[in-house]
Amino acid sequence: MIDLPESGSEIPAGNIAPDFTLPTTPDSNVSLKSYRGRPVVLVFYPADWSPVCSDQLSLYQAALSEFQQYNAQLLGISVDGVWCHMAFARNRGYQFPLVSDFHPKGVVAQTYGVYRDSDGMSERALFVIDPEGTITWSYVSPINVNPGADGILRALDLMQAHVGR
Amino acid sequence: MITPETISMLTYAPTLVTPVTPQDHILGLVDAPVVLVEYGDYECPYCKAAQPVVKSVLATMGDDLALVFRHFPLSNIHPFAWKAAEAAEAAGAQDMFWEYHDVLFENQPALDVRHLIAYADELDLDVERFADELTRDVHSRRVHEDFRGGILSGVNGTPTFFVNGVRYDGDRDAASLLRALRAAMS
């Protein structure tokens, strides 16, 4: 029996972000650790195409230049498959990778403590990870509430202030 | 080191981090007791739908309420929104911001540059100057400043409203908004 974390038990700040290697398209993968040396904004969202997710990711697409000022890499991640991700990204004009936590389903979401057993999707959760791979901020939003980008930018700002000290 | 204390500072109620200044587009009295800040996108149907609601609460509140509009164009889903925002600024440079603002929402979704210039002409603006400013992206920086301030303030979609600096997350009908505005007066 695998002991899975309950919903609401997202990995808190100060912990190492668990590494993963997952596909983003039918012929390419990403590994979290390949982004060592720069901050990563890891955005778990419940599903491609659902209205709140789309608004949230559109906001992040629009805010991409703000994230880039911190040299941060934005990664979206959901339990949808790569073909679905590709159609979704193309339709909405997203220029950042959408990671497919499809097989085995939701394992990364489970590892991060943000998998919803009740409906088989992930929480709407944000993890800001520093260049050494440590989580500096994690946040789970109510499932129907777009959490915005302000918390992410504040976390990146604090991180940069810490590094520059 | 980022401590739990600094982290807890991150989970706060969204408030406006860019205060209202005379550089803003303000409809009403600058020193009105209640200021409603709207972050909007001219190509967004929800913003268009909010127009009559905003006009209704302005009419009801009279001098007790001032409206500030700031730009928050989501370009990937609304390809004409950024230029439309610049166009509103170009109209503003000729003191016709609010008139042009209304025209844009009335004519949504016809917001390509040809139409933007035609609307300026209909409002008897100096079209040559207007078109020149659009072509040279003169007002892009202003739009970007609005956008960045919005992101930092917790704007999470459009329209997003702030009542006296605090994000309004309630229902978007006039009665609900009016209740929040009146509560802000007391």
Short mmCIF file of C-alpha atoms in Angstrom, two decimals:
data_model
loop_
_atom_site.label_atom_id
_atom_site.label_comp_id
_atom_site.label_asym_id
_atom_site.label_seq_id
_atom_site.Cartn_x
_atom_site.Cartn_y
_atom_site.Cartn_z
CA MET A 1 0.00 0.00 0.00
CA ILE A 2 1.50 3.28 -1.10
CA ASP A 3 1.05 6.07 1.39
CA LEU A 4 -0.04 9.05 -0.72
CA PRO A 5 -0.21 12.54 0.70
CA GLU A 6 -3.67 13.95 1.29
CA SER A 7 -4.92 16.87 -0.73
CA GLY A 8 -3.81 20.06 1.02
CA SER A 9 -0.45 18.55 1.91
CA GLU A 10 1.60 20.21 -0.80
CA ILE A 11 5.35 20.13 -0.23
CA PRO A 12 6.17 23.28 1.74
CA ALA A 13 8.93 25.80 1.13
CA GLY A 14 12.42 24.77 2.16
CA ASN A 15 12.24 21.28 0.67
CA ILE A 16 14.01 20.01 -2.41
CA ALA A 17 11.63 19.92 -5.37
CA PRO A 18 11.32 16.24 -6.39
CA ASP A 19 12.87 15.68 -9.80
CA PHE A 20 10.86 14.28 -12.70
CA THR A 21 11.31 13.48 -16.36
CA LEU A 22 8.10 13.66 -18.38
CA PRO A 23 7.07 14.29 -21.98
CA THR A 24 5.94 17.69 -23.22
CA THR A 25 5.34 16.57 -26.82
CA PRO A 26 5.19 13.14 -28.50
CA ASP A 27 8.95 13.28 -29.09
CA SER A 28 10.46 15.37 -26.31
CA ASN A 29 10.83 15.18 -22.55
CA VAL A 30 11.80 17.65 -19.87
CA SER A 31 13.61 17.00 -16.62
CA LEU A 32 13.21 19.40 -13.77
CA LYS A 33 16.90 19.12 -12.92
CA SER A 34 17.89 20.28 -16.39
CA TYR A 35 16.78 23.76 -15.27
CA ARG A 36 19.26 23.88 -12.36
CA GLY A 37 20.94 27.25 -12.33
CA ARG A 38 17.75 29.18 -12.94
CA PRO A 39 14.46 29.51 -11.11
CA VAL A 40 11.51 27.36 -12.17
CA VAL A 41 7.84 28.25 -11.82
CA LEU A 42 5.95 24.95 -11.76
CA VAL A 43 2.23 25.40 -12.32
CA PHE A 44 -0.04 22.42 -11.63
CA TYR A 45 -3.49 22.91 -13.14
CA PRO A 46 -6.46 20.52 -13.26
CA ALA A 47 -7.09 20.16 -16.99
CA ASP A 48 -6.43 21.54 -20.47
CA TRP A 49 -9.37 23.52 -21.91
CA SER A 50 -11.28 24.13 -18.71
CA PRO A 51 -12.11 27.84 -18.45
CA VAL A 52 -10.23 28.87 -15.33
CA CYS A 53 -7.07 27.03 -16.38
CA SER A 54 -7.14 28.73 -19.73
CA ASP A 55 -7.48 32.15 -18.16
CA GLN A 56 -4.70 31.35 -15.70
CA LEU A 57 -2.28 30.12 -18.36
CA SER A 58 -3.15 33.01 -20.68
CA LEU A 59 -2.25 35.33 -17.85
CA TYR A 60 1.08 33.55 -17.40
CA GLN A 61 1.72 33.67 -21.14
CA ALA A 62 1.14 37.42 -20.99
CA ALA A 63 3.39 37.65 -17.92
CA LEU A 64 6.16 35.58 -19.50
CA SER A 65 8.39 38.62 -20.01
CA GLU A 66 8.04 39.42 -16.30
CA PHE A 67 9.15 35.89 -15.36
CA GLN A 68 12.00 36.14 -17.85
CA GLN A 69 13.35 39.18 -16.04
CA TYR A 70 14.25 36.73 -13.28
CA ASN A 71 15.53 34.23 -15.86
CA ALA A 72 12.77 31.93 -14.60
CA GLN A 73 11.47 28.98 -16.62
CA LEU A 74 7.69 28.52 -16.58
CA LEU A 75 6.35 24.95 -16.75
CA GLY A 76 2.67 24.04 -16.84
CA ILE A 77 1.79 20.51 -15.76
CA SER A 78 -1.46 18.54 -15.79
CA VAL A 79 -2.58 14.92 -16.16
CA ASP A 80 -3.55 15.50 -19.83
CA GLY A 81 -1.73 13.63 -22.60
CA VAL A 82 0.82 15.17 -24.97
CA TRP A 83 -1.55 15.37 -27.96
CA CYS A 84 -4.08 17.24 -25.89
CA HIS A 85 -1.34 19.56 -24.59
CA MET A 86 -0.15 20.26 -28.14
CA ALA A 87 -3.61 21.18 -29.41
CA PHE A 88 -4.29 23.29 -26.34
CA ALA A 89 -0.97 25.17 -26.52
CA ARG A 90 -1.34 25.80 -30.24
CA ASN A 91 -4.91 27.02 -29.87
CA ARG A 92 -4.05 29.43 -27.04
CA GLY A 93 -0.62 30.52 -28.23
CA TYR A 94 1.29 29.32 -25.18
CA GLN A 95 5.05 29.59 -25.61
CA PHE A 96 6.11 27.59 -22.57
CA PRO A 97 6.21 23.81 -22.09
CA LEU A 98 3.15 21.92 -20.91
CA VAL A 99 4.32 18.82 -19.09
CA SER A 100 2.24 15.65 -19.34
CA ASP A 101 1.78 13.89 -15.99
CA PHE A 102 -0.27 11.29 -17.83
CA HIS A 103 1.51 7.96 -17.38
CA PRO A 104 1.59 6.68 -14.76
CA LYS A 105 -1.22 9.10 -14.20
CA GLY A 106 -0.61 11.95 -11.79
CA VAL A 107 2.52 10.49 -10.20
CA VAL A 108 4.32 13.84 -10.12
CA ALA A 109 1.23 15.57 -8.72
CA GLN A 110 1.14 12.85 -6.05
CA THR A 111 4.83 13.35 -5.29
CA TYR A 112 4.24 17.07 -4.82
CA GLY A 113 1.19 16.39 -2.63
CA VAL A 114 -1.29 18.03 -4.98
CA TYR A 115 -3.16 15.10 -6.54
CA ARG A 116 -6.91 14.97 -6.06
CA ASP A 117 -8.02 11.38 -5.54
CA SER A 118 -11.64 12.49 -5.71
CA ASP A 119 -11.54 13.44 -9.40
CA GLY A 120 -8.18 12.23 -10.71
CA MET A 121 -6.79 15.68 -11.47
CA SER A 122 -4.23 17.84 -9.75
CA GLU A 123 -4.90 20.81 -7.56
CA ARG A 124 -4.37 24.29 -8.94
CA ALA A 125 -0.98 24.63 -7.27
CA LEU A 126 2.07 26.84 -7.68
CA PHE A 127 5.66 25.96 -6.80
CA VAL A 128 8.47 28.45 -7.17
CA ILE A 129 11.81 26.64 -7.20
CA ASP A 130 15.18 28.33 -6.76
CA PRO A 131 18.25 27.73 -8.99
CA GLU A 132 19.52 25.04 -6.58
CA GLY A 133 16.24 23.12 -6.81
CA THR A 134 14.75 24.14 -3.45
CA ILE A 135 11.08 25.10 -3.20
CA THR A 136 10.88 28.71 -2.02
CA TRP A 137 7.12 29.10 -2.24
CA SER A 138 4.22 26.73 -2.67
CA TYR A 139 0.57 27.58 -2.82
CA VAL A 140 -2.65 25.70 -3.50
CA SER A 141 -5.46 27.84 -4.80
CA PRO A 142 -9.14 26.97 -4.48
CA ILE A 143 -9.78 24.83 -7.56
CA ASN A 144 -11.99 27.40 -9.31
CA VAL A 145 -9.94 30.45 -8.44
CA ASN A 146 -7.25 31.77 -10.75
CA PRO A 147 -4.38 32.52 -8.33
CA GLY A 148 -2.89 35.23 -10.55
CA ALA A 149 0.82 35.87 -10.95
CA ASP A 150 1.50 38.31 -8.12
CA GLY A 151 2.55 35.65 -5.61
CA ILE A 152 4.93 34.11 -8.15
CA LEU A 153 6.58 37.45 -8.89
CA ARG A 154 6.90 38.26 -5.20
CA ALA A 155 8.55 34.89 -4.58
CA LEU A 156 10.96 35.45 -7.48
CA ASP A 157 11.69 38.92 -6.16
CA LEU A 158 12.51 37.62 -2.67
CA MET A 159 14.64 34.87 -4.19
CA GLN A 160 16.64 37.37 -6.21
CA ALA A 161 17.09 39.62 -3.18
CA HIS A 162 18.40 36.61 -1.24
CA VAL A 163 20.81 35.58 -4.00
CA GLY A 164 22.06 39.14 -4.43
CA ARG A 165 22.76 39.56 -0.71
CA MET B 1 17.51 32.66 3.59
CA ILE B 2 13.82 32.88 2.84
CA THR B 3 12.13 32.19 6.17
CA PRO B 4 8.59 30.95 6.84
CA GLU B 5 7.79 34.51 7.95
CA THR B 6 8.70 35.99 4.59
CA ILE B 7 6.77 33.21 2.89
CA SER B 8 3.65 33.97 4.92
CA MET B 9 3.94 37.55 3.68
CA LEU B 10 3.36 36.14 0.23
CA THR B 11 -0.10 34.81 0.99
CA TYR B 12 -1.93 38.07 1.38
CA ALA B 13 -5.18 39.58 0.11
CA PRO B 14 -4.50 41.17 -3.26
CA THR B 15 -4.28 44.93 -3.07
CA LEU B 16 -3.37 47.58 -5.57
CA VAL B 17 0.40 48.09 -5.46
CA THR B 18 0.35 50.95 -7.97
CA PRO B 19 -1.61 53.79 -6.37
CA VAL B 20 -3.94 55.99 -8.38
CA THR B 21 -2.13 59.11 -9.57
CA PRO B 22 -3.11 62.09 -11.75
CA GLN B 23 -1.48 60.21 -14.66
CA ASP B 24 -4.35 57.72 -14.50
CA HIS B 25 -7.50 58.10 -16.55
CA ILE B 26 -9.99 59.18 -13.90
CA LEU B 27 -13.70 59.60 -14.52
CA GLY B 28 -15.11 61.63 -11.66
CA LEU B 29 -13.54 63.61 -8.85
CA VAL B 30 -9.92 62.84 -7.97
CA ASP B 31 -10.76 63.08 -4.26
CA ALA B 32 -13.96 61.02 -4.41
CA PRO B 33 -14.42 58.93 -1.24
CA VAL B 34 -14.60 55.72 -3.28
CA VAL B 35 -12.33 54.93 -6.19
CA LEU B 36 -13.10 51.97 -8.43
CA VAL B 37 -10.09 50.82 -10.47
CA GLU B 38 -10.87 48.58 -13.42
CA TYR B 39 -8.22 46.53 -15.22
CA GLY B 40 -9.64 45.72 -18.63
CA ASP B 41 -9.06 44.51 -22.16
CA TYR B 42 -10.96 46.05 -25.09
CA GLU B 43 -11.29 42.69 -26.81
CA CYS B 44 -12.61 40.90 -23.73
CA PRO B 45 -16.35 40.15 -23.86
CA TYR B 46 -16.61 40.19 -20.06
CA CYS B 47 -15.22 43.73 -20.02
CA LYS B 48 -17.79 44.78 -22.57
CA ALA B 49 -20.47 43.16 -20.42
CA ALA B 50 -19.18 45.13 -17.42
CA GLN B 51 -19.60 48.49 -19.19
CA PRO B 52 -23.30 48.99 -18.32
CA VAL B 53 -22.63 47.81 -14.77
CA VAL B 54 -19.86 50.38 -14.31
CA LYS B 55 -21.97 53.14 -15.86
CA SER B 56 -24.87 52.22 -13.61
CA VAL B 57 -22.87 52.41 -10.38
CA LEU B 58 -21.28 55.68 -11.52
CA ALA B 59 -24.73 57.15 -12.13
CA THR B 60 -26.02 55.93 -8.77
CA MET B 61 -23.03 57.01 -6.69
CA GLY B 62 -22.55 60.40 -8.36
CA ASP B 63 -19.68 62.42 -6.91
CA ASP B 64 -19.02 59.75 -4.29
CA LEU B 65 -17.40 57.51 -6.89
CA ALA B 66 -14.52 57.91 -9.33
CA LEU B 67 -13.58 55.35 -11.96
CA VAL B 68 -10.02 54.63 -13.06
CA PHE B 69 -9.40 52.43 -16.10
CA ARG B 70 -6.08 50.64 -16.62
CA HIS B 71 -5.03 48.39 -19.47
CA PHE B 72 -4.65 44.64 -19.10
CA PRO B 73 -4.59 43.20 -22.64
CA LEU B 74 -4.14 39.40 -22.91
CA SER B 75 -2.50 39.34 -26.31
CA ASN B 76 -2.32 35.58 -26.89
CA ILE B 77 -6.09 35.19 -26.77
CA HIS B 78 -6.97 38.74 -27.89
CA PRO B 79 -4.63 39.68 -30.75
CA PHE B 80 -6.05 43.20 -31.23
CA ALA B 81 -6.25 44.15 -27.56
CA TRP B 82 -2.78 45.62 -27.09
CA LYS B 83 -3.01 47.95 -30.08
CA ALA B 84 -6.53 48.94 -29.04
CA ALA B 85 -5.16 49.91 -25.63
CA GLU B 86 -2.45 51.99 -27.30
CA ALA B 87 -5.16 53.59 -29.44
CA ALA B 88 -7.14 54.55 -26.34
CA GLU B 89 -3.96 56.20 -25.03
CA ALA B 90 -3.48 57.99 -28.34
CA ALA B 91 -7.03 59.31 -28.01
CA GLY B 92 -6.22 60.23 -24.42
CA ALA B 93 -3.26 62.26 -25.66
CA GLN B 94 -5.91 64.33 -27.45
CA ASP B 95 -8.12 64.47 -24.32
CA MET B 96 -10.67 61.99 -25.67
CA PHE B 97 -9.77 58.88 -23.69
CA TRP B 98 -13.21 58.08 -22.26
CA GLU B 99 -15.11 58.82 -25.46
CA TYR B 100 -12.79 56.55 -27.43
CA HIS B 101 -12.85 53.93 -24.63
CA ASP B 102 -16.65 53.67 -24.99
CA VAL B 103 -16.42 53.48 -28.78
CA LEU B 104 -13.99 50.54 -28.55
CA PHE B 105 -16.32 48.53 -26.34
CA GLU B 106 -19.33 49.42 -28.48
CA ASN B 107 -17.52 48.19 -31.60
CA GLN B 108 -15.96 45.04 -30.19
CA PRO B 109 -14.67 42.90 -31.85
CA ALA B 110 -13.85 45.19 -34.83
CA LEU B 111 -10.54 46.40 -33.41
CA ASP B 112 -7.98 46.07 -36.20
CA VAL B 113 -5.83 49.13 -36.92
CA ARG B 114 -7.99 50.25 -39.84
CA HIS B 115 -11.02 50.39 -37.56
CA LEU B 116 -9.05 51.99 -34.71
CA ILE B 117 -8.15 54.86 -37.03
CA ALA B 118 -11.71 55.11 -38.39
CA TYR B 119 -13.06 55.49 -34.83
CA ALA B 120 -10.55 58.27 -34.19
CA ASP B 121 -11.80 59.98 -37.33
CA GLU B 122 -15.42 59.65 -36.22
CA LEU B 123 -14.51 61.41 -32.95
CA ASP B 124 -12.84 64.22 -34.95
CA LEU B 125 -9.42 63.50 -33.53
CA ASP B 126 -6.26 64.60 -35.33
CA VAL B 127 -6.08 61.36 -37.31
CA GLU B 128 -2.64 61.97 -38.75
CA ARG B 129 -1.15 62.38 -35.28
CA PHE B 130 -3.22 59.47 -33.96
CA ALA B 131 -2.07 57.09 -36.73
CA ASP B 132 1.52 58.22 -36.39
CA GLU B 133 1.53 57.50 -32.65
CA LEU B 134 0.02 54.08 -33.25
CA THR B 135 2.58 53.22 -35.92
CA ARG B 136 5.48 54.26 -33.73
CA ASP B 137 4.17 52.38 -30.65
CA VAL B 138 4.37 55.65 -28.72
CA HIS B 139 1.95 54.47 -26.04
CA SER B 140 3.14 50.87 -25.72
CA ARG B 141 5.24 51.65 -22.66
CA ARG B 142 2.22 53.09 -20.85
CA VAL B 143 0.18 49.98 -21.65
CA HIS B 144 3.02 47.82 -20.38
CA GLU B 145 3.26 49.82 -17.15
CA ASP B 146 -0.46 49.34 -16.55
CA PHE B 147 -0.14 45.64 -17.31
CA ARG B 148 2.84 45.08 -15.02
CA GLY B 149 1.21 46.99 -12.17
CA GLY B 150 -1.87 44.82 -12.65
CA ILE B 151 0.07 41.59 -12.46
CA LEU B 152 1.84 42.72 -9.28
CA SER B 153 -1.51 43.73 -7.78
CA GLY B 154 -3.08 40.33 -8.32
CA VAL B 155 -5.12 41.00 -11.45
CA ASN B 156 -6.08 37.45 -12.46
CA GLY B 157 -8.23 38.07 -15.49
CA THR B 158 -10.39 40.77 -16.98
CA PRO B 159 -12.14 42.70 -15.82
CA THR B 160 -10.58 42.88 -12.36
CA PHE B 161 -11.86 45.59 -10.04
CA PHE B 162 -10.28 47.19 -7.00
CA VAL B 163 -12.46 49.13 -4.56
CA ASN B 164 -10.34 51.66 -2.68
CA GLY B 165 -7.30 49.53 -3.41
CA VAL B 166 -8.67 46.12 -2.41
CA ARG B 167 -9.47 43.54 -5.08
CA TYR B 168 -13.18 43.00 -5.52
CA ASP B 169 -13.93 39.30 -5.96
CA GLY B 170 -17.72 39.53 -5.67
CA ASP B 171 -20.41 39.08 -8.29
CA ARG B 172 -20.27 41.35 -11.30
CA ASP B 173 -23.87 42.60 -11.26
CA ALA B 174 -24.57 46.25 -10.44
CA ALA B 175 -26.35 45.57 -7.13
CA SER B 176 -23.46 43.49 -5.76
CA LEU B 177 -20.82 45.98 -6.87
CA LEU B 178 -22.87 48.85 -5.46
CA ARG B 179 -23.03 47.14 -2.07
CA ALA B 180 -19.25 46.85 -2.02
CA LEU B 181 -18.80 50.46 -3.09
CA ARG B 182 -21.21 51.74 -0.42
CA ALA B 183 -19.51 49.58 2.20
CA ALA B 184 -16.21 51.22 1.25
CA MET B 185 -17.72 54.65 2.06
CA SER B 186 -18.43 53.83 5.68
#
